Amino acid sequence: MAKNSGIEWTESTWNPITGCNKISEGCLNCYAEKLAERLKAMGQPKYANGFNLTLHYDELETPLKWKKPRIIFVCSMSDIFHKDVPDEFIIKIFETMNKAYWHIFQVLTKRADRIPKIQDKVKWSILLHRQISLIWTFIYASG
């Protein structure tokens, strides 16, 4: 969990999910995979599984502990809409975003096709529409 992110377009990261798998050419130079393997080698408990998909239930309510408003990149080390993430877990993430109305959340995905399948299960409050920046990315990383 990074309170202060080195990513220039966000302020913090929140990773209730870590790990992923490559689904496009845009994943070939994945920074998250390299960082996860480095963190595993450093003995970071959250990355004991390296870059294998891992759900962190203990992280689900972390943004509620941050009282000062901030811009939060959700799942910077994974993809919230990964096919192996249960709907119920995604719903819990969105519930936290609903509760933490003072933050702005950034959700980046390469798996936008899953959104229509889950959108009716997520409580989309008026506040949530204003506080989530959902970014679909189909950009391929350059070599």
Tab-separated table of N, CA and C in Angstrom:
chain	number	residue	atom	x	y	z
A	1	MET	N	0.849	-1.176	0.000
A	1	MET	CA	0.000	0.000	0.000
A	1	MET	C	0.888	1.231	0.000
A	2	ALA	N	0.709	2.084	-0.986
A	2	ALA	CA	1.478	3.315	-1.054
A	2	ALA	C	0.582	4.491	-0.717
A	3	LYS	N	0.937	5.215	0.330
A	3	LYS	CA	0.170	6.414	0.652
A	3	LYS	C	0.525	7.524	-0.314
A	4	ASN	N	1.787	7.630	-0.628
A	4	ASN	CA	2.251	8.625	-1.579
A	4	ASN	C	2.854	7.888	-2.758
A	5	SER	N	2.259	8.083	-3.907
A	5	SER	CA	2.673	7.332	-5.085
A	5	SER	C	3.725	8.067	-5.897
A	6	GLY	N	4.592	7.325	-6.528
A	6	GLY	CA	5.562	7.888	-7.460
A	6	GLY	C	4.957	8.037	-8.853
A	7	ILE	N	3.722	7.599	-9.028
A	7	ILE	CA	3.036	7.733	-10.317
A	7	ILE	C	2.565	9.178	-10.431
A	8	GLU	N	2.983	9.851	-11.490
A	8	GLU	CA	2.772	11.297	-11.571
A	8	GLU	C	1.313	11.723	-11.668
A	9	TRP	N	0.437	10.868	-12.139
A	9	TRP	CA	-0.963	11.260	-12.334
A	9	TRP	C	-1.902	10.806	-11.212
A	10	THR	N	-1.344	10.369	-10.105
A	10	THR	CA	-2.165	10.000	-8.952
A	10	THR	C	-1.469	10.419	-7.667
A	11	GLU	N	-2.157	10.293	-6.549
A	11	GLU	CA	-1.554	10.650	-5.263
A	11	GLU	C	-1.254	9.425	-4.408
A	12	SER	N	-2.113	8.411	-4.518
A	12	SER	CA	-1.952	7.198	-3.715
A	12	SER	C	-2.369	5.988	-4.529
A	13	THR	N	-1.933	4.827	-4.066
A	13	THR	CA	-2.392	3.571	-4.674
A	13	THR	C	-3.065	2.731	-3.600
A	14	TRP	N	-4.011	1.931	-4.040
A	14	TRP	CA	-4.740	1.015	-3.156
A	14	TRP	C	-4.821	-0.311	-3.886
A	15	ASN	N	-4.225	-1.341	-3.300
A	15	ASN	CA	-4.114	-2.636	-3.977
A	15	ASN	C	-4.760	-3.773	-3.191
A	16	PRO	N	-6.092	-3.851	-3.221
A	16	PRO	CA	-6.748	-5.004	-2.602
A	16	PRO	C	-6.575	-6.274	-3.440
A	17	ILE	N	-6.062	-6.099	-4.650
A	17	ILE	CA	-5.740	-7.218	-5.538
A	17	ILE	C	-4.330	-6.985	-6.051
A	18	THR	N	-3.529	-8.041	-6.070
A	18	THR	CA	-2.222	-7.972	-6.721
A	18	THR	C	-2.106	-9.155	-7.666
A	19	GLY	N	-1.280	-8.988	-8.673
A	19	GLY	CA	-1.050	-10.051	-9.643
A	19	GLY	C	-1.996	-9.974	-10.827
A	20	CYS	N	-1.565	-10.606	-11.898
A	20	CYS	CA	-2.321	-10.525	-13.145
A	20	CYS	C	-1.743	-11.548	-14.128
A	21	ASN	N	-2.206	-11.504	-15.355
A	21	ASN	CA	-1.595	-12.283	-16.429
A	21	ASN	C	-1.691	-11.475	-17.711
A	22	LYS	N	-0.815	-11.761	-18.634
A	22	LYS	CA	-0.737	-10.986	-19.873
A	22	LYS	C	-1.878	-11.367	-20.825
A	23	ILE	N	-2.583	-10.333	-21.341
A	23	ILE	CA	-3.684	-10.595	-22.269
A	23	ILE	C	-3.517	-9.865	-23.597
A	24	SER	N	-2.509	-8.992	-23.705
A	24	SER	CA	-2.311	-8.253	-24.950
A	24	SER	C	-0.844	-7.850	-25.075
A	25	GLU	N	-0.519	-7.308	-26.230
A	25	GLU	CA	0.843	-6.814	-26.432
A	25	GLU	C	1.173	-5.684	-25.462
A	26	GLY	N	0.146	-4.969	-25.013
A	26	GLY	CA	0.343	-3.887	-24.058
A	26	GLY	C	0.829	-4.366	-22.698
A	27	CYS	N	0.786	-5.669	-22.492
A	27	CYS	CA	1.215	-6.241	-21.212
A	27	CYS	C	2.663	-6.736	-21.242
A	28	LEU	N	3.292	-6.707	-22.408
A	28	LEU	CA	4.629	-7.288	-22.535
A	28	LEU	C	5.659	-6.669	-21.600
A	29	ASN	N	5.578	-5.371	-21.376
A	29	ASN	CA	6.548	-4.683	-20.519
A	29	ASN	C	5.903	-4.222	-19.218
A	30	CYS	N	5.120	-5.072	-18.620
A	30	CYS	CA	4.341	-4.733	-17.435
A	30	CYS	C	5.237	-4.331	-16.257
A	31	TYR	N	5.089	-3.080	-15.817
A	31	TYR	CA	5.874	-2.607	-14.675
A	31	TYR	C	5.466	-3.330	-13.393
A	32	ALA	N	4.157	-3.635	-13.265
A	32	ALA	CA	3.651	-4.243	-12.028
A	32	ALA	C	4.248	-5.632	-11.818
A	33	GLU	N	4.388	-6.384	-12.882
A	33	GLU	CA	4.962	-7.724	-12.758
A	33	GLU	C	6.408	-7.653	-12.265
A	34	LYS	N	7.175	-6.760	-12.860
A	34	LYS	CA	8.582	-6.604	-12.451
A	34	LYS	C	8.678	-6.140	-10.995
A	35	LEU	N	7.833	-5.197	-10.622
A	35	LEU	CA	7.854	-4.684	-9.258
A	35	LEU	C	7.410	-5.747	-8.261
A	36	ALA	N	6.385	-6.523	-8.605
A	36	ALA	CA	5.904	-7.585	-7.707
A	36	ALA	C	6.990	-8.627	-7.457
A	37	GLU	N	7.707	-9.000	-8.490
A	37	GLU	CA	8.783	-9.985	-8.327
A	37	GLU	C	9.910	-9.413	-7.467
A	38	ARG	N	10.175	-8.118	-7.637
A	38	ARG	CA	11.194	-7.460	-6.805
A	38	ARG	C	10.755	-7.422	-5.341
A	39	LEU	N	9.494	-7.082	-5.116
A	39	LEU	CA	8.971	-7.026	-3.748
A	39	LEU	C	8.944	-8.415	-3.110
A	40	LYS	N	8.662	-9.426	-3.899
A	40	LYS	CA	8.702	-10.805	-3.390
A	40	LYS	C	10.127	-11.154	-2.948
A	41	ALA	N	11.107	-10.817	-3.793
A	41	ALA	CA	12.506	-11.101	-3.476
A	41	ALA	C	12.963	-10.348	-2.220
A	42	MET	N	12.340	-9.197	-1.953
A	42	MET	CA	12.677	-8.408	-0.771
A	42	MET	C	11.958	-8.930	0.478
A	43	GLY	N	11.096	-9.939	0.306
A	43	GLY	CA	10.405	-10.524	1.440
A	43	GLY	C	9.125	-9.805	1.864
A	44	GLN	N	8.574	-8.965	0.990
A	44	GLN	CA	7.324	-8.274	1.302
A	44	GLN	C	6.186	-9.299	1.371
A	45	PRO	N	5.547	-9.478	2.518
A	45	PRO	CA	4.517	-10.515	2.683
A	45	PRO	C	3.377	-10.427	1.678
A	46	LYS	N	2.986	-9.225	1.314
A	46	LYS	CA	1.875	-9.047	0.375
A	46	LYS	C	2.206	-9.623	-1.004
A	47	TYR	N	3.481	-9.777	-1.297
A	47	TYR	CA	3.905	-10.268	-2.617
A	47	TYR	C	4.543	-11.651	-2.539
A	48	ALA	N	4.178	-12.425	-1.522
A	48	ALA	CA	4.702	-13.787	-1.373
A	48	ALA	C	4.347	-14.645	-2.590
A	49	ASN	N	3.239	-14.330	-3.250
A	49	ASN	CA	2.823	-15.066	-4.453
A	49	ASN	C	3.387	-14.458	-5.723
A	50	GLY	N	4.297	-13.521	-5.592
A	50	GLY	CA	4.862	-12.871	-6.769
A	50	GLY	C	3.775	-12.145	-7.530
A	51	PHE	N	3.648	-12.461	-8.811
A	51	PHE	CA	2.645	-11.799	-9.639
A	51	PHE	C	1.441	-12.701	-9.917
A	52	ASN	N	1.290	-13.763	-9.128
A	52	ASN	CA	0.078	-14.576	-9.230
A	52	ASN	C	-1.075	-13.798	-8.606
A	53	LEU	N	-2.234	-13.888	-9.202
A	53	LEU	CA	-3.391	-13.147	-8.714
A	53	LEU	C	-3.671	-13.482	-7.255
A	54	THR	N	-3.761	-12.447	-6.417
A	54	THR	CA	-3.990	-12.617	-4.984
A	54	THR	C	-4.978	-11.570	-4.505
A	55	LEU	N	-5.992	-12.004	-3.759
A	55	LEU	CA	-6.971	-11.100	-3.173
A	55	LEU	C	-6.545	-10.776	-1.743
A	56	HIS	N	-6.563	-9.500	-1.387
A	56	HIS	CA	-6.137	-9.059	-0.061
A	56	HIS	C	-7.355	-8.501	0.682
A	57	TYR	N	-8.060	-9.383	1.352
A	57	TYR	CA	-9.268	-8.986	2.080
A	57	TYR	C	-8.969	-7.941	3.152
A	58	ASP	N	-7.771	-8.004	3.719
A	58	ASP	CA	-7.399	-7.058	4.774
A	58	ASP	C	-7.199	-5.635	4.253
A	59	GLU	N	-7.162	-5.467	2.942
A	59	GLU	CA	-6.972	-4.141	2.337
A	59	GLU	C	-8.286	-3.505	1.895
A	60	LEU	N	-9.393	-4.231	1.984
A	60	LEU	CA	-10.654	-3.753	1.407
A	60	LEU	C	-11.120	-2.396	1.952
A	61	GLU	N	-10.846	-2.090	3.195
A	61	GLU	CA	-11.347	-0.843	3.761
A	61	GLU	C	-10.260	0.209	4.003
A	62	THR	N	-9.093	-0.004	3.462
A	62	THR	CA	-7.979	0.922	3.689
A	62	THR	C	-8.321	2.377	3.363
A	63	PRO	N	-8.962	2.697	2.236
A	63	PRO	CA	-9.242	4.116	1.951
A	63	PRO	C	-10.123	4.797	2.998
A	64	LEU	N	-10.880	4.021	3.752
A	64	LEU	CA	-11.720	4.598	4.802
A	64	LEU	C	-10.871	5.143	5.953
A	65	LYS	N	-9.653	4.660	6.077
A	65	LYS	CA	-8.746	5.115	7.140
A	65	LYS	C	-8.036	6.420	6.766
A	66	TRP	N	-8.040	6.737	5.480
A	66	TRP	CA	-7.390	7.958	5.003
A	66	TRP	C	-8.401	9.096	5.063
A	67	LYS	N	-8.263	9.968	5.999
A	67	LYS	CA	-9.249	11.033	6.224
A	67	LYS	C	-9.066	12.227	5.281
A	68	LYS	N	-7.836	12.498	4.886
A	68	LYS	CA	-7.587	13.605	3.963
A	68	LYS	C	-7.934	13.157	2.536
A	69	PRO	N	-8.718	13.949	1.807
A	69	PRO	CA	-9.074	13.567	0.432
A	69	PRO	C	-7.839	13.385	-0.446
A	70	ARG	N	-7.901	12.375	-1.288
A	70	ARG	CA	-6.793	12.130	-2.214
A	70	ARG	C	-7.294	11.424	-3.469
A	71	ILE	N	-6.468	11.441	-4.485
A	71	ILE	CA	-6.742	10.727	-5.733
A	71	ILE	C	-6.055	9.374	-5.608
A	72	ILE	N	-6.838	8.309	-5.749
A	72	ILE	CA	-6.346	6.959	-5.482
A	72	ILE	C	-6.441	6.085	-6.728
A	73	PHE	N	-5.317	5.532	-7.140
A	73	PHE	CA	-5.256	4.566	-8.233
A	73	PHE	C	-5.581	3.196	-7.638
A	74	VAL	N	-6.712	2.637	-8.051
A	74	VAL	CA	-7.192	1.356	-7.537
A	74	VAL	C	-6.556	0.213	-8.324
A	75	CYS	N	-5.955	-0.716	-7.616
A	75	CYS	CA	-5.338	-1.916	-8.220
A	75	CYS	C	-4.241	-1.562	-9.223
A	76	SER	N	-3.295	-0.763	-8.762
A	76	SER	CA	-2.160	-0.407	-9.619
A	76	SER	C	-1.272	-1.616	-9.903
A	77	MET	N	-1.435	-2.672	-9.111
A	77	MET	CA	-0.623	-3.881	-9.265
A	77	MET	C	-1.451	-5.064	-9.779
A	78	SER	N	-2.584	-4.757	-10.429
A	78	SER	CA	-3.467	-5.803	-10.940
A	78	SER	C	-4.504	-5.175	-11.851
A	79	ASP	N	-5.571	-5.908	-12.118
A	79	ASP	CA	-6.715	-5.407	-12.878
A	79	ASP	C	-7.967	-5.817	-12.120
A	80	ILE	N	-8.719	-4.831	-11.647
A	80	ILE	CA	-9.914	-5.098	-10.846
A	80	ILE	C	-10.905	-6.013	-11.571
A	81	PHE	N	-10.911	-5.972	-12.915
A	81	PHE	CA	-11.862	-6.771	-13.688
A	81	PHE	C	-11.250	-8.060	-14.254
A	82	HIS	N	-10.146	-8.497	-13.675
A	82	HIS	CA	-9.520	-9.764	-14.072
A	82	HIS	C	-10.562	-10.879	-13.985
A	83	LYS	N	-10.532	-11.808	-14.908
A	83	LYS	CA	-11.552	-12.870	-14.978
A	83	LYS	C	-11.599	-13.740	-13.728
A	84	ASP	N	-10.510	-13.842	-12.994
A	84	ASP	CA	-10.476	-14.706	-11.811
A	84	ASP	C	-10.806	-13.980	-10.498
A	85	VAL	N	-11.127	-12.696	-10.584
A	85	VAL	CA	-11.550	-11.967	-9.389
A	85	VAL	C	-13.061	-12.168	-9.254
A	86	PRO	N	-13.512	-12.746	-8.156
A	86	PRO	CA	-14.950	-12.987	-7.987
A	86	PRO	C	-15.752	-11.677	-7.997
A	87	ASP	N	-16.953	-11.748	-8.566
A	87	ASP	CA	-17.838	-10.577	-8.580
A	87	ASP	C	-17.992	-9.985	-7.189
A	88	GLU	N	-18.134	-10.848	-6.196
A	88	GLU	CA	-18.361	-10.394	-4.824
A	88	GLU	C	-17.207	-9.522	-4.318
A	89	PHE	N	-15.979	-9.855	-4.730
A	89	PHE	CA	-14.824	-9.071	-4.298
A	89	PHE	C	-14.834	-7.698	-4.975
A	90	ILE	N	-15.166	-7.672	-6.255
A	90	ILE	CA	-15.265	-6.400	-6.979
A	90	ILE	C	-16.342	-5.528	-6.342
A	91	ILE	N	-17.461	-6.134	-5.997
A	91	ILE	CA	-18.554	-5.404	-5.354
A	91	ILE	C	-18.080	-4.793	-4.041
A	92	LYS	N	-17.289	-5.540	-3.261
A	92	LYS	CA	-16.761	-5.019	-1.992
A	92	LYS	C	-15.842	-3.817	-2.234
A	93	ILE	N	-15.050	-3.866	-3.283
A	93	ILE	CA	-14.174	-2.739	-3.622
A	93	ILE	C	-15.023	-1.510	-3.936
A	94	PHE	N	-16.065	-1.700	-4.743
A	94	PHE	CA	-16.934	-0.579	-5.084
A	94	PHE	C	-17.717	-0.079	-3.871
A	95	GLU	N	-18.068	-0.964	-2.961
A	95	GLU	CA	-18.731	-0.532	-1.725
A	95	GLU	C	-17.826	0.397	-0.923
A	96	THR	N	-16.554	0.055	-0.849
A	96	THR	CA	-15.599	0.920	-0.152
A	96	THR	C	-15.495	2.266	-0.854
A	97	MET	N	-15.447	2.258	-2.179
A	97	MET	CA	-15.375	3.527	-2.910
A	97	MET	C	-16.625	4.370	-2.635
A	98	ASN	N	-17.776	3.740	-2.551
A	98	ASN	CA	-19.012	4.454	-2.208
A	98	ASN	C	-18.922	5.084	-0.824
A	99	LYS	N	-18.407	4.333	0.132
A	99	LYS	CA	-18.304	4.825	1.510
A	99	LYS	C	-17.282	5.951	1.638
A	100	ALA	N	-16.202	5.863	0.888
A	100	ALA	CA	-15.111	6.846	0.976
A	100	ALA	C	-15.356	7.983	-0.021
A	101	TYR	N	-16.458	8.670	0.159
A	101	TYR	CA	-16.936	9.690	-0.776
A	101	TYR	C	-15.995	10.889	-0.918
A	102	TRP	N	-15.077	11.079	0.018
A	102	TRP	CA	-14.178	12.237	-0.011
A	102	TRP	C	-12.965	12.025	-0.919
A	103	HIS	N	-12.790	10.812	-1.419
A	103	HIS	CA	-11.682	10.519	-2.329
A	103	HIS	C	-12.148	10.494	-3.782
A	104	ILE	N	-11.189	10.584	-4.680
A	104	ILE	CA	-11.425	10.330	-6.106
A	104	ILE	C	-10.648	9.068	-6.442
A	105	PHE	N	-11.322	8.115	-7.080
A	105	PHE	CA	-10.716	6.825	-7.410
A	105	PHE	C	-10.473	6.716	-8.914
A	106	GLN	N	-9.308	6.189	-9.257
A	106	GLN	CA	-8.961	5.942	-10.654
A	106	GLN	C	-8.891	4.432	-10.862
A	107	VAL	N	-9.699	3.943	-11.788
A	107	VAL	CA	-9.742	2.512	-12.089
A	107	VAL	C	-9.310	2.336	-13.535
A	108	LEU	N	-8.223	1.633	-13.739
A	108	LEU	CA	-7.685	1.381	-15.067
A	108	LEU	C	-7.858	-0.100	-15.384
A	109	THR	N	-8.357	-0.424	-16.572
A	109	THR	CA	-8.551	-1.827	-16.931
A	109	THR	C	-8.261	-2.087	-18.400
A	110	LYS	N	-7.796	-3.275	-18.684
A	110	LYS	CA	-7.684	-3.777	-20.048
A	110	LYS	C	-8.801	-4.791	-20.308
A	111	ARG	N	-9.683	-4.938	-19.323
A	111	ARG	CA	-10.745	-5.953	-19.397
A	111	ARG	C	-12.131	-5.301	-19.298
A	112	ALA	N	-12.356	-4.285	-20.093
A	112	ALA	CA	-13.615	-3.541	-20.060
A	112	ALA	C	-14.813	-4.412	-20.432
A	113	ASP	N	-14.572	-5.503	-21.123
A	113	ASP	CA	-15.671	-6.398	-21.518
A	113	ASP	C	-16.385	-7.004	-20.316
A	114	ARG	N	-15.751	-7.008	-19.174
A	114	ARG	CA	-16.381	-7.573	-17.971
A	114	ARG	C	-17.327	-6.577	-17.288
A	115	ILE	N	-17.164	-5.308	-17.549
A	115	ILE	CA	-17.959	-4.281	-16.871
A	115	ILE	C	-19.461	-4.464	-17.088
A	116	PRO	N	-19.937	-4.647	-18.322
A	116	PRO	CA	-21.389	-4.826	-18.498
A	116	PRO	C	-21.944	-6.045	-17.753
A	117	LYS	N	-21.116	-7.044	-17.540
A	117	LYS	CA	-21.558	-8.266	-16.864
A	117	LYS	C	-21.727	-8.066	-15.359
A	118	ILE	N	-21.082	-7.052	-14.816
A	118	ILE	CA	-21.123	-6.831	-13.365
A	118	ILE	C	-21.820	-5.520	-12.984
A	119	GLN	N	-22.042	-4.635	-13.935
A	119	GLN	CA	-22.527	-3.290	-13.597
A	119	GLN	C	-23.845	-3.266	-12.829
A	120	ASP	N	-24.717	-4.223	-13.063
A	120	ASP	CA	-25.985	-4.242	-12.330
A	120	ASP	C	-25.832	-4.729	-10.892
A	121	LYS	N	-24.701	-5.324	-10.574
A	121	LYS	CA	-24.451	-5.814	-9.220
A	121	LYS	C	-23.791	-4.754	-8.337
A	122	VAL	N	-23.252	-3.717	-8.970
A	122	VAL	CA	-22.545	-2.656	-8.250
A	122	VAL	C	-23.512	-1.522	-7.954
A	123	LYS	N	-23.452	-0.997	-6.746
A	123	LYS	CA	-24.280	0.148	-6.378
A	123	LYS	C	-23.603	1.405	-6.922
A	124	TRP	N	-24.192	1.983	-7.954
A	124	TRP	CA	-23.641	3.167	-8.598
A	124	TRP	C	-24.340	4.405	-8.048
A	125	SER	N	-23.905	4.889	-6.902
A	125	SER	CA	-24.499	6.087	-6.334
A	125	SER	C	-24.118	7.299	-7.177
A	126	ILE	N	-24.868	8.367	-7.005
A	126	ILE	CA	-24.549	9.608	-7.721
A	126	ILE	C	-23.139	10.056	-7.360
A	127	LEU	N	-22.780	9.939	-6.092
A	127	LEU	CA	-21.428	10.314	-5.667
A	127	LEU	C	-20.380	9.460	-6.356
A	128	LEU	N	-20.645	8.168	-6.479
A	128	LEU	CA	-19.665	7.277	-7.080
A	128	LEU	C	-19.394	7.666	-8.528
A	129	HIS	N	-20.414	8.110	-9.251
A	129	HIS	CA	-20.208	8.554	-10.628
A	129	HIS	C	-19.238	9.724	-10.685
A	130	ARG	N	-19.283	10.589	-9.686
A	130	ARG	CA	-18.405	11.750	-9.671
A	130	ARG	C	-17.010	11.429	-9.160
A	131	GLN	N	-16.877	10.390	-8.360
A	131	GLN	CA	-15.594	10.164	-7.723
A	131	GLN	C	-14.770	9.059	-8.359
A	132	ILE	N	-15.275	8.444	-9.428
A	132	ILE	CA	-14.498	7.403	-10.101
A	132	ILE	C	-14.157	7.836	-11.508
A	133	SER	N	-12.902	7.721	-11.820
A	133	SER	CA	-12.425	7.922	-13.176
A	133	SER	C	-12.099	6.524	-13.702
A	134	LEU	N	-12.957	6.020	-14.568
A	134	LEU	CA	-12.772	4.669	-15.100
A	134	LEU	C	-12.104	4.779	-16.456
A	135	ILE	N	-10.962	4.174	-16.582
A	135	ILE	CA	-10.163	4.294	-17.795
A	135	ILE	C	-10.024	2.932	-18.441
A	136	TRP	N	-10.522	2.819	-19.652
A	136	TRP	CA	-10.308	1.596	-20.419
A	136	TRP	C	-9.047	1.808	-21.221
A	137	THR	N	-8.151	0.878	-21.160
A	137	THR	CA	-6.905	1.059	-21.898
A	137	THR	C	-6.686	-0.052	-22.900
A	138	PHE	N	-6.462	0.356	-24.117
A	138	PHE	CA	-6.135	-0.577	-25.178
A	138	PHE	C	-4.818	-0.157	-25.813
A	139	ILE	N	-4.062	0.635	-25.091
A	139	ILE	CA	-2.789	1.143	-25.590
A	139	ILE	C	-1.721	0.084	-25.413
A	140	TYR	N	-0.950	-0.145	-26.442
A	140	TYR	CA	0.124	-1.129	-26.359
A	140	TYR	C	1.408	-0.439	-25.923
A	141	ALA	N	2.064	-1.027	-24.957
A	141	ALA	CA	3.327	-0.477	-24.474
A	141	ALA	C	4.394	-0.614	-25.548
A	142	SER	N	5.222	0.402	-25.662
A	142	SER	CA	6.304	0.315	-26.641
A	142	SER	C	7.453	-0.484	-26.071
A	143	GLY	N	8.220	-1.099	-26.949
A	143	GLY	CA	9.340	-1.950	-26.552
A	143	GLY	C	10.373	-1.192	-25.859
